Amino acid sequence: MLIRIDKFLADAKVGSRSEVKGYIKKGRIRINAEVAKKAEEKIDTEKDVVYFDDTKVCGKGFVYYMLNKPKGVVSATNDNLNQTVIDLIPEKYQEELFPVGRLDKDTEGLLIVTNDGVLAHNLLSPKKHVSKTYYALIKGFVTEEDVAMFQEGLDIGEKKPTMPADLHILKSQEISEIEVTICEGKFHQVKRMFQAVSKEVIYLKRISMGKLELDKRLQPGEYRYLTEEEIGLLKSK
Ligand code: URA
């Protein structure tokens, strides 16, 4: 498909249409080996590879999106009943994209969507212990005793107790506010850890993964292209 380079870059969330025009003017966009000169230039999405500051944007290369997953959407590539996180990305760029790991249907927050299987494998490998931080609202008063139990490891019905998790109380009240960092990825892990201390998670949002933090400007359902620096952060774990 032939498409104008500025539209292609804006659709891929490199920036707004006027921002990407600025990048083109500054010579930061390359189509294959050539620096793009004009916003009106067309690329062939089947053949051309586009680079922004030497990072492949799309075409034959890899793409990396940061998505703020909204509630009610499933972390899958297709689903007969529910909208998926991939459905949030324009159809023409969906091919081969998948979410890195899963968040529950009712969980919000940081999800990486990419076509880079190696990166996904490294981030999800249980051996790598990539940390994930969640912000949550908890029914009931979260206590220092809970903090100690999260640090010790909890029996959530698996063969082994959970690995030490850092629980940080932001507000202890009838509906408490906390942040918790875990370095495993067991099914419903945060909810099950709170169940193990007889408490219930009523809102859950992932705010970071490894060294990558969710961009606070992204509203639920919004996504953007990862910067080269952020891709580097993910690759360094
Ligand atoms: N823990 C959970 O319980 N749910 C999620 O979606 C992620 C971590």
PDB file of C-alpha atoms and ligand atoms in Angstrom:
ATOM      1  CA  MET A   1       0.000   0.000   0.000  1.00  0.00           C
ATOM      2  CA  LEU A   2       1.279   3.467  -0.890  1.00  0.00           C
ATOM      3  CA  ILE A   3       0.885   6.041   1.873  1.00  0.00           C
ATOM      4  CA  ARG A   4       2.285   9.503   2.599  1.00  0.00           C
ATOM      5  CA  ILE A   5       5.246   9.343   4.966  1.00  0.00           C
ATOM      6  CA  ASP A   6       3.807  11.933   7.404  1.00  0.00           C
ATOM      7  CA  LYS A   7       0.523  10.026   7.640  1.00  0.00           C
ATOM      8  CA  PHE A   8       2.329   6.728   8.067  1.00  0.00           C
ATOM      9  CA  LEU A   9       4.451   8.147  10.915  1.00  0.00           C
ATOM     10  CA  ALA A  10       1.496   9.821  12.621  1.00  0.00           C
ATOM     11  CA  ASP A  11      -0.549   6.593  12.412  1.00  0.00           C
ATOM     12  CA  ALA A  12       2.393   4.703  13.917  1.00  0.00           C
ATOM     13  CA  LYS A  13       2.295   7.256  16.793  1.00  0.00           C
ATOM     14  CA  VAL A  14       5.782   8.602  16.171  1.00  0.00           C
ATOM     15  CA  GLY A  15       4.181  11.996  16.785  1.00  0.00           C
ATOM     16  CA  SER A  16       1.330  14.228  15.645  1.00  0.00           C
ATOM     17  CA  ARG A  17       1.113  15.085  11.952  1.00  0.00           C
ATOM     18  CA  SER A  18       2.846  18.455  12.592  1.00  0.00           C
ATOM     19  CA  GLU A  19       5.489  16.889  14.876  1.00  0.00           C
ATOM     20  CA  VAL A  20       6.439  14.323  12.253  1.00  0.00           C
ATOM     21  CA  LYS A  21       6.660  17.052   9.615  1.00  0.00           C
ATOM     22  CA  GLY A  22       9.226  18.715  11.918  1.00  0.00           C
ATOM     23  CA  TYR A  23      11.147  15.429  12.202  1.00  0.00           C
ATOM     24  CA  ILE A  24      11.204  15.150   8.409  1.00  0.00           C
ATOM     25  CA  LYS A  25      12.532  18.723   8.091  1.00  0.00           C
ATOM     26  CA  LYS A  26      15.267  17.956  10.605  1.00  0.00           C
ATOM     27  CA  GLY A  27      16.332  14.872   8.632  1.00  0.00           C
ATOM     28  CA  ARG A  28      15.387  12.444  11.431  1.00  0.00           C
ATOM     29  CA  ILE A  29      13.316  10.180   9.175  1.00  0.00           C
ATOM     30  CA  ARG A  30      14.858   7.704   6.761  1.00  0.00           C
ATOM     31  CA  ILE A  31      13.139   5.586   4.120  1.00  0.00           C
ATOM     32  CA  ASN A  32      15.450   2.629   3.571  1.00  0.00           C
ATOM     33  CA  ALA A  33      18.881   4.240   3.038  1.00  0.00           C
ATOM     34  CA  GLU A  34      17.552   7.705   2.050  1.00  0.00           C
ATOM     35  CA  VAL A  35      16.710  10.577   4.372  1.00  0.00           C
ATOM     36  CA  ALA A  36      13.076  11.599   3.740  1.00  0.00           C
ATOM     37  CA  LYS A  37      12.884  15.129   2.332  1.00  0.00           C
ATOM     38  CA  LYS A  38       9.194  15.963   2.123  1.00  0.00           C
ATOM     39  CA  ALA A  39       6.047  15.101   4.042  1.00  0.00           C
ATOM     40  CA  GLU A  40       4.310  14.335   0.727  1.00  0.00           C
ATOM     41  CA  GLU A  41       6.754  11.545  -0.143  1.00  0.00           C
ATOM     42  CA  LYS A  42       5.008   8.183  -0.385  1.00  0.00           C
ATOM     43  CA  ILE A  43       6.222   4.882   0.962  1.00  0.00           C
ATOM     44  CA  ASP A  44       5.231   1.378   0.000  1.00  0.00           C
ATOM     45  CA  THR A  45       4.290  -0.332   3.281  1.00  0.00           C
ATOM     46  CA  GLU A  46       4.949  -3.721   1.674  1.00  0.00           C
ATOM     47  CA  LYS A  47       8.521  -2.942   0.718  1.00  0.00           C
ATOM     48  CA  ASP A  48       9.962   0.098   2.430  1.00  0.00           C
ATOM     49  CA  VAL A  49      11.502   0.250   5.888  1.00  0.00           C
ATOM     50  CA  VAL A  50      11.108   3.550   7.720  1.00  0.00           C
ATOM     51  CA  TYR A  51      13.465   4.699  10.443  1.00  0.00           C
ATOM     52  CA  PHE A  52      13.022   7.402  13.066  1.00  0.00           C
ATOM     53  CA  ASP A  53      16.432   8.337  14.515  1.00  0.00           C
ATOM     54  CA  ASP A  54      17.706   4.961  13.255  1.00  0.00           C
ATOM     55  CA  THR A  55      14.953   2.963  14.981  1.00  0.00           C
ATOM     56  CA  LYS A  56      12.785   0.954  12.629  1.00  0.00           C
ATOM     57  CA  VAL A  57       9.226   2.171  12.762  1.00  0.00           C
ATOM     58  CA  CYS A  58       7.434  -0.394  10.695  1.00  0.00           C
ATOM     59  CA  GLY A  59       7.584  -2.167   7.383  1.00  0.00           C
ATOM     60  CA  LYS A  60       9.888  -5.130   7.665  1.00  0.00           C
ATOM     61  CA  GLY A  61      11.216  -3.983  11.009  1.00  0.00           C
ATOM     62  CA  PHE A  62      10.069  -4.225  14.569  1.00  0.00           C
ATOM     63  CA  VAL A  63       7.480  -2.020  16.188  1.00  0.00           C
ATOM     64  CA  TYR A  64       7.027  -1.274  19.862  1.00  0.00           C
ATOM     65  CA  TYR A  65       4.006   0.423  21.347  1.00  0.00           C
ATOM     66  CA  MET A  66       3.286   1.438  24.917  1.00  0.00           C
ATOM     67  CA  LEU A  67      -0.412   0.979  25.550  1.00  0.00           C
ATOM     68  CA  ASN A  68      -2.479   2.067  28.523  1.00  0.00           C
ATOM     69  CA  LYS A  69      -4.812  -0.909  28.592  1.00  0.00           C
ATOM     70  CA  PRO A  70      -8.361   0.055  29.494  1.00  0.00           C
ATOM     71  CA  LYS A  71     -10.748  -2.084  31.543  1.00  0.00           C
ATOM     72  CA  GLY A  72     -12.943  -4.502  29.604  1.00  0.00           C
ATOM     73  CA  VAL A  73     -10.382  -5.249  26.889  1.00  0.00           C
ATOM     74  CA  VAL A  74      -8.542  -8.571  26.811  1.00  0.00           C
ATOM     75  CA  SER A  75      -4.762  -9.048  26.442  1.00  0.00           C
ATOM     76  CA  ALA A  76      -4.960 -11.327  23.415  1.00  0.00           C
ATOM     77  CA  THR A  77      -4.503 -11.116  19.663  1.00  0.00           C
ATOM     78  CA  ASN A  78      -8.021 -12.300  18.912  1.00  0.00           C
ATOM     79  CA  ASP A  79     -11.126 -13.145  20.873  1.00  0.00           C
ATOM     80  CA  ASN A  80     -14.594 -14.084  19.702  1.00  0.00           C
ATOM     81  CA  LEU A  81     -16.421 -12.153  22.407  1.00  0.00           C
ATOM     82  CA  ASN A  82     -14.298  -9.279  23.613  1.00  0.00           C
ATOM     83  CA  GLN A  83     -12.380  -6.383  22.146  1.00  0.00           C
ATOM     84  CA  THR A  84      -8.633  -7.124  22.281  1.00  0.00           C
ATOM     85  CA  VAL A  85      -5.702  -4.802  22.916  1.00  0.00           C
ATOM     86  CA  ILE A  86      -4.685  -5.332  19.273  1.00  0.00           C
ATOM     87  CA  ASP A  87      -8.081  -4.005  18.132  1.00  0.00           C
ATOM     88  CA  LEU A  88      -7.041  -0.648  19.639  1.00  0.00           C
ATOM     89  CA  ILE A  89      -4.297  -0.291  16.979  1.00  0.00           C
ATOM     90  CA  PRO A  90      -5.239   0.670  13.373  1.00  0.00           C
ATOM     91  CA  GLU A  91      -5.959  -2.467  11.364  1.00  0.00           C
ATOM     92  CA  LYS A  92      -3.284  -1.860   8.755  1.00  0.00           C
ATOM     93  CA  TYR A  93      -0.564  -2.055  11.462  1.00  0.00           C
ATOM     94  CA  GLN A  94      -2.007  -4.970  13.396  1.00  0.00           C
ATOM     95  CA  GLU A  95      -0.316  -7.737  11.479  1.00  0.00           C
ATOM     96  CA  GLU A  96       1.954  -9.872  13.680  1.00  0.00           C
ATOM     97  CA  LEU A  97       1.518  -7.634  16.705  1.00  0.00           C
ATOM     98  CA  PHE A  98       0.950  -9.220  20.079  1.00  0.00           C
ATOM     99  CA  PRO A  99       0.858  -8.059  23.704  1.00  0.00           C
ATOM    100  CA  VAL A 100       3.857  -8.854  25.898  1.00  0.00           C
ATOM    101  CA  GLY A 101       2.218 -10.844  28.675  1.00  0.00           C
ATOM    102  CA  ARG A 102      -1.267 -10.465  30.040  1.00  0.00           C
ATOM    103  CA  LEU A 103      -3.214  -8.173  32.255  1.00  0.00           C
ATOM    104  CA  ASP A 104      -6.618  -9.307  33.538  1.00  0.00           C
ATOM    105  CA  LYS A 105      -9.659  -7.997  31.672  1.00  0.00           C
ATOM    106  CA  ASP A 106     -10.427  -5.609  34.546  1.00  0.00           C
ATOM    107  CA  THR A 107      -6.796  -4.441  35.006  1.00  0.00           C
ATOM    108  CA  GLU A 108      -5.600  -1.187  33.452  1.00  0.00           C
ATOM    109  CA  GLY A 109      -2.172   0.103  32.634  1.00  0.00           C
ATOM    110  CA  LEU A 110       1.124  -0.558  30.974  1.00  0.00           C
ATOM    111  CA  LEU A 111       1.192  -3.150  28.245  1.00  0.00           C
ATOM    112  CA  ILE A 112       3.857  -3.441  25.554  1.00  0.00           C
ATOM    113  CA  VAL A 113       2.562  -4.378  22.115  1.00  0.00           C
ATOM    114  CA  THR A 114       5.172  -5.477  19.605  1.00  0.00           C
ATOM    115  CA  ASN A 115       6.137  -7.929  16.873  1.00  0.00           C
ATOM    116  CA  ASP A 116       9.522  -8.601  18.516  1.00  0.00           C
ATOM    117  CA  GLY A 117       9.315 -12.143  19.839  1.00  0.00           C
ATOM    118  CA  VAL A 118      12.813 -12.088  21.324  1.00  0.00           C
ATOM    119  CA  LEU A 119      12.082  -9.034  23.449  1.00  0.00           C
ATOM    120  CA  ALA A 120       8.795 -10.570  24.602  1.00  0.00           C
ATOM    121  CA  HIS A 121      10.506 -13.822  25.499  1.00  0.00           C
ATOM    122  CA  ASN A 122      13.179 -12.014  27.527  1.00  0.00           C
ATOM    123  CA  LEU A 123      10.671  -9.887  29.404  1.00  0.00           C
ATOM    124  CA  LEU A 124       8.422 -12.824  30.222  1.00  0.00           C
ATOM    125  CA  SER A 125      11.001 -15.489  31.002  1.00  0.00           C
ATOM    126  CA  PRO A 126      10.491 -16.574  34.646  1.00  0.00           C
ATOM    127  CA  LYS A 127      14.284 -16.800  35.001  1.00  0.00           C
ATOM    128  CA  LYS A 128      14.773 -13.102  34.303  1.00  0.00           C
ATOM    129  CA  HIS A 129      12.585 -11.895  37.212  1.00  0.00           C
ATOM    130  CA  VAL A 130      11.560  -8.690  35.454  1.00  0.00           C
ATOM    131  CA  SER A 131       9.902  -6.455  38.050  1.00  0.00           C
ATOM    132  CA  LYS A 132       6.356  -5.178  37.586  1.00  0.00           C
ATOM    133  CA  THR A 133       4.869  -2.420  39.720  1.00  0.00           C
ATOM    134  CA  TYR A 134       1.135  -2.017  40.240  1.00  0.00           C
ATOM    135  CA  TYR A 135      -0.942   0.703  41.814  1.00  0.00           C
ATOM    136  CA  ALA A 136      -4.043  -0.715  43.532  1.00  0.00           C
ATOM    137  CA  LEU A 137      -7.042   0.128  45.649  1.00  0.00           C
ATOM    138  CA  ILE A 138      -7.651  -2.448  48.357  1.00  0.00           C
ATOM    139  CA  LYS A 139     -10.784  -3.018  50.389  1.00  0.00           C
ATOM    140  CA  GLY A 140      -9.803  -2.608  54.038  1.00  0.00           C
ATOM    141  CA  PHE A 141      -6.859  -1.212  55.997  1.00  0.00           C
ATOM    142  CA  VAL A 142      -3.518  -2.431  54.598  1.00  0.00           C
ATOM    143  CA  THR A 143      -1.063  -2.816  57.488  1.00  0.00           C
ATOM    144  CA  GLU A 144       2.672  -3.089  58.175  1.00  0.00           C
ATOM    145  CA  GLU A 145       1.993  -6.757  58.918  1.00  0.00           C
ATOM    146  CA  ASP A 146       0.814  -7.162  55.316  1.00  0.00           C
ATOM    147  CA  VAL A 147       4.009  -5.434  54.146  1.00  0.00           C
ATOM    148  CA  ALA A 148       6.080  -7.959  56.120  1.00  0.00           C
ATOM    149  CA  MET A 149       4.073 -10.899  54.775  1.00  0.00           C
ATOM    150  CA  PHE A 150       4.465  -9.736  51.169  1.00  0.00           C
ATOM    151  CA  GLN A 151       8.208  -9.457  51.809  1.00  0.00           C
ATOM    152  CA  GLU A 152       8.355 -12.963  53.293  1.00  0.00           C
ATOM    153  CA  GLY A 153       6.393 -14.632  50.495  1.00  0.00           C
ATOM    154  CA  LEU A 154       2.796 -15.843  50.493  1.00  0.00           C
ATOM    155  CA  ASP A 155       1.077 -19.140  49.891  1.00  0.00           C
ATOM    156  CA  ILE A 156      -1.219 -18.491  46.916  1.00  0.00           C
ATOM    157  CA  GLY A 157      -1.830 -22.173  46.221  1.00  0.00           C
ATOM    158  CA  GLU A 158       1.225 -22.748  44.019  1.00  0.00           C
ATOM    159  CA  LYS A 159       3.978 -25.305  44.707  1.00  0.00           C
ATOM    160  CA  LYS A 160       6.156 -22.601  46.231  1.00  0.00           C
ATOM    161  CA  PRO A 161       5.365 -19.386  48.090  1.00  0.00           C
ATOM    162  CA  THR A 162       5.600 -16.159  46.112  1.00  0.00           C
ATOM    163  CA  MET A 163       8.975 -14.438  45.856  1.00  0.00           C
ATOM    164  CA  PRO A 164       9.505 -11.372  48.086  1.00  0.00           C
ATOM    165  CA  ALA A 165       7.315  -8.489  46.949  1.00  0.00           C
ATOM    166  CA  ASP A 166       7.696  -4.823  47.949  1.00  0.00           C
ATOM    167  CA  LEU A 167       4.415  -3.520  49.259  1.00  0.00           C
ATOM    168  CA  HIS A 168       4.290   0.214  49.812  1.00  0.00           C
ATOM    169  CA  ILE A 169       1.306   1.711  51.635  1.00  0.00           C
ATOM    170  CA  LEU A 170       0.256   5.074  50.199  1.00  0.00           C
ATOM    171  CA  LYS A 171      -2.903   5.395  52.333  1.00  0.00           C
ATOM    172  CA  SER A 172      -4.220   2.924  54.885  1.00  0.00           C
ATOM    173  CA  GLN A 173      -7.950   3.504  55.234  1.00  0.00           C
ATOM    174  CA  GLU A 174     -11.257   1.787  54.458  1.00  0.00           C
ATOM    175  CA  ILE A 175     -10.237   1.714  50.813  1.00  0.00           C
ATOM    176  CA  SER A 176      -6.429   1.629  50.979  1.00  0.00           C
ATOM    177  CA  GLU A 177      -4.046   2.827  48.278  1.00  0.00           C
ATOM    178  CA  ILE A 178      -0.878   0.850  47.688  1.00  0.00           C
ATOM    179  CA  GLU A 179       1.910   0.159  45.233  1.00  0.00           C
ATOM    180  CA  VAL A 180       3.333  -3.323  44.961  1.00  0.00           C
ATOM    181  CA  THR A 181       6.318  -4.600  43.017  1.00  0.00           C
ATOM    182  CA  ILE A 182       6.509  -8.269  42.082  1.00  0.00           C
ATOM    183  CA  CYS A 183       9.094 -10.066  39.988  1.00  0.00           C
ATOM    184  CA  GLU A 184       7.013 -13.046  38.890  1.00  0.00           C
ATOM    185  CA  GLY A 185       3.976 -13.224  36.655  1.00  0.00           C
ATOM    186  CA  LYS A 186       1.618 -15.839  38.099  1.00  0.00           C
ATOM    187  CA  PHE A 187      -2.011 -15.814  36.984  1.00  0.00           C
ATOM    188  CA  HIS A 188      -3.959 -13.150  38.960  1.00  0.00           C
ATOM    189  CA  GLN A 189      -0.879 -12.820  41.155  1.00  0.00           C
ATOM    190  CA  VAL A 190      -1.555  -9.494  42.862  1.00  0.00           C
ATOM    191  CA  LYS A 191      -5.206 -10.359  43.518  1.00  0.00           C
ATOM    192  CA  ARG A 192      -4.233 -13.759  44.914  1.00  0.00           C
ATOM    193  CA  MET A 193      -1.544 -12.237  47.155  1.00  0.00           C
ATOM    194  CA  PHE A 194      -4.100  -9.891  48.702  1.00  0.00           C
ATOM    195  CA  GLN A 195      -6.559 -12.773  49.049  1.00  0.00           C
ATOM    196  CA  ALA A 196      -3.832 -14.595  50.995  1.00  0.00           C
ATOM    197  CA  VAL A 197      -3.911 -11.750  53.552  1.00  0.00           C
ATOM    198  CA  SER A 198      -7.752 -11.722  53.492  1.00  0.00           C
ATOM    199  CA  LYS A 199      -8.101  -8.554  51.410  1.00  0.00           C
ATOM    200  CA  GLU A 200      -9.629  -7.708  48.097  1.00  0.00           C
ATOM    201  CA  VAL A 201      -8.209  -5.747  45.165  1.00  0.00           C
ATOM    202  CA  ILE A 202     -10.879  -3.432  43.797  1.00  0.00           C
ATOM    203  CA  TYR A 203      -8.783  -1.542  41.234  1.00  0.00           C
ATOM    204  CA  LEU A 204      -5.499  -2.563  39.650  1.00  0.00           C
ATOM    205  CA  LYS A 205      -3.232  -0.713  37.267  1.00  0.00           C
ATOM    206  CA  ARG A 206       0.276  -1.633  36.106  1.00  0.00           C
ATOM    207  CA  ILE A 207       2.527   1.411  36.244  1.00  0.00           C
ATOM    208  CA  SER A 208       5.917  -0.024  35.301  1.00  0.00           C
ATOM    209  CA  MET A 209       7.654  -3.020  33.826  1.00  0.00           C
ATOM    210  CA  GLY A 210      11.409  -3.368  34.302  1.00  0.00           C
ATOM    211  CA  LYS A 211      12.742   0.172  33.946  1.00  0.00           C
ATOM    212  CA  LEU A 212       9.905   1.293  31.694  1.00  0.00           C
ATOM    213  CA  GLU A 213       7.216   3.486  33.238  1.00  0.00           C
ATOM    214  CA  LEU A 214       3.721   4.069  31.912  1.00  0.00           C
ATOM    215  CA  ASP A 215       3.498   7.516  30.312  1.00  0.00           C
ATOM    216  CA  LYS A 216       1.051   9.415  32.555  1.00  0.00           C
ATOM    217  CA  ARG A 217      -0.233  11.359  29.541  1.00  0.00           C
ATOM    218  CA  LEU A 218      -1.701   8.196  27.990  1.00  0.00           C
ATOM    219  CA  GLN A 219      -5.386   7.845  28.808  1.00  0.00           C
ATOM    220  CA  PRO A 220      -6.858   4.317  29.031  1.00  0.00           C
ATOM    221  CA  GLY A 221      -7.110   2.995  25.455  1.00  0.00           C
ATOM    222  CA  GLU A 222      -4.363   5.296  24.166  1.00  0.00           C
ATOM    223  CA  TYR A 223      -0.994   4.123  22.957  1.00  0.00           C
ATOM    224  CA  ARG A 224       2.158   5.550  21.540  1.00  0.00           C
ATOM    225  CA  TYR A 225       5.319   4.482  19.845  1.00  0.00           C
ATOM    226  CA  LEU A 226       8.178   3.712  22.286  1.00  0.00           C
ATOM    227  CA  THR A 227      11.196   5.993  22.025  1.00  0.00           C
ATOM    228  CA  GLU A 228      14.558   4.521  21.202  1.00  0.00           C
ATOM    229  CA  GLU A 229      15.648   5.185  24.776  1.00  0.00           C
ATOM    230  CA  GLU A 230      12.627   3.294  26.137  1.00  0.00           C
ATOM    231  CA  ILE A 231      13.293   0.337  23.831  1.00  0.00           C
ATOM    232  CA  GLY A 232      16.850   0.360  25.222  1.00  0.00           C
ATOM    233  CA  LEU A 233      15.475   0.359  28.781  1.00  0.00           C
ATOM    234  CA  LEU A 234      13.326  -2.671  28.015  1.00  0.00           C
ATOM    235  CA  LYS A 235      16.192  -4.517  26.398  1.00  0.00           C
ATOM    236  CA  SER A 236      18.419  -3.828  29.387  1.00  0.00           C
ATOM    237  CA  LYS A 237      15.584  -5.378  31.483  1.00  0.00           C
TER     238      LYS A 237
HETATM  239  N1  URA B   1      -1.966  -9.419  39.032  1.00  0.00           N
HETATM  240  C1  URA B   1      -3.302  -9.593  38.901  1.00  0.00           C
HETATM  241  O1  URA B   1      -3.954 -10.076  39.813  1.00  0.00           O
HETATM  242  N2  URA B   1      -3.880  -9.201  37.764  1.00  0.00           N
HETATM  243  C2  URA B   1      -3.220  -8.607  36.749  1.00  0.00           C
HETATM  244  O2  URA B   1      -3.818  -8.247  35.735  1.00  0.00           O
HETATM  245  C3  URA B   1      -1.835  -8.443  36.890  1.00  0.00           C
HETATM  246  C4  URA B   1      -1.237  -8.861  38.052  1.00  0.00           C
END
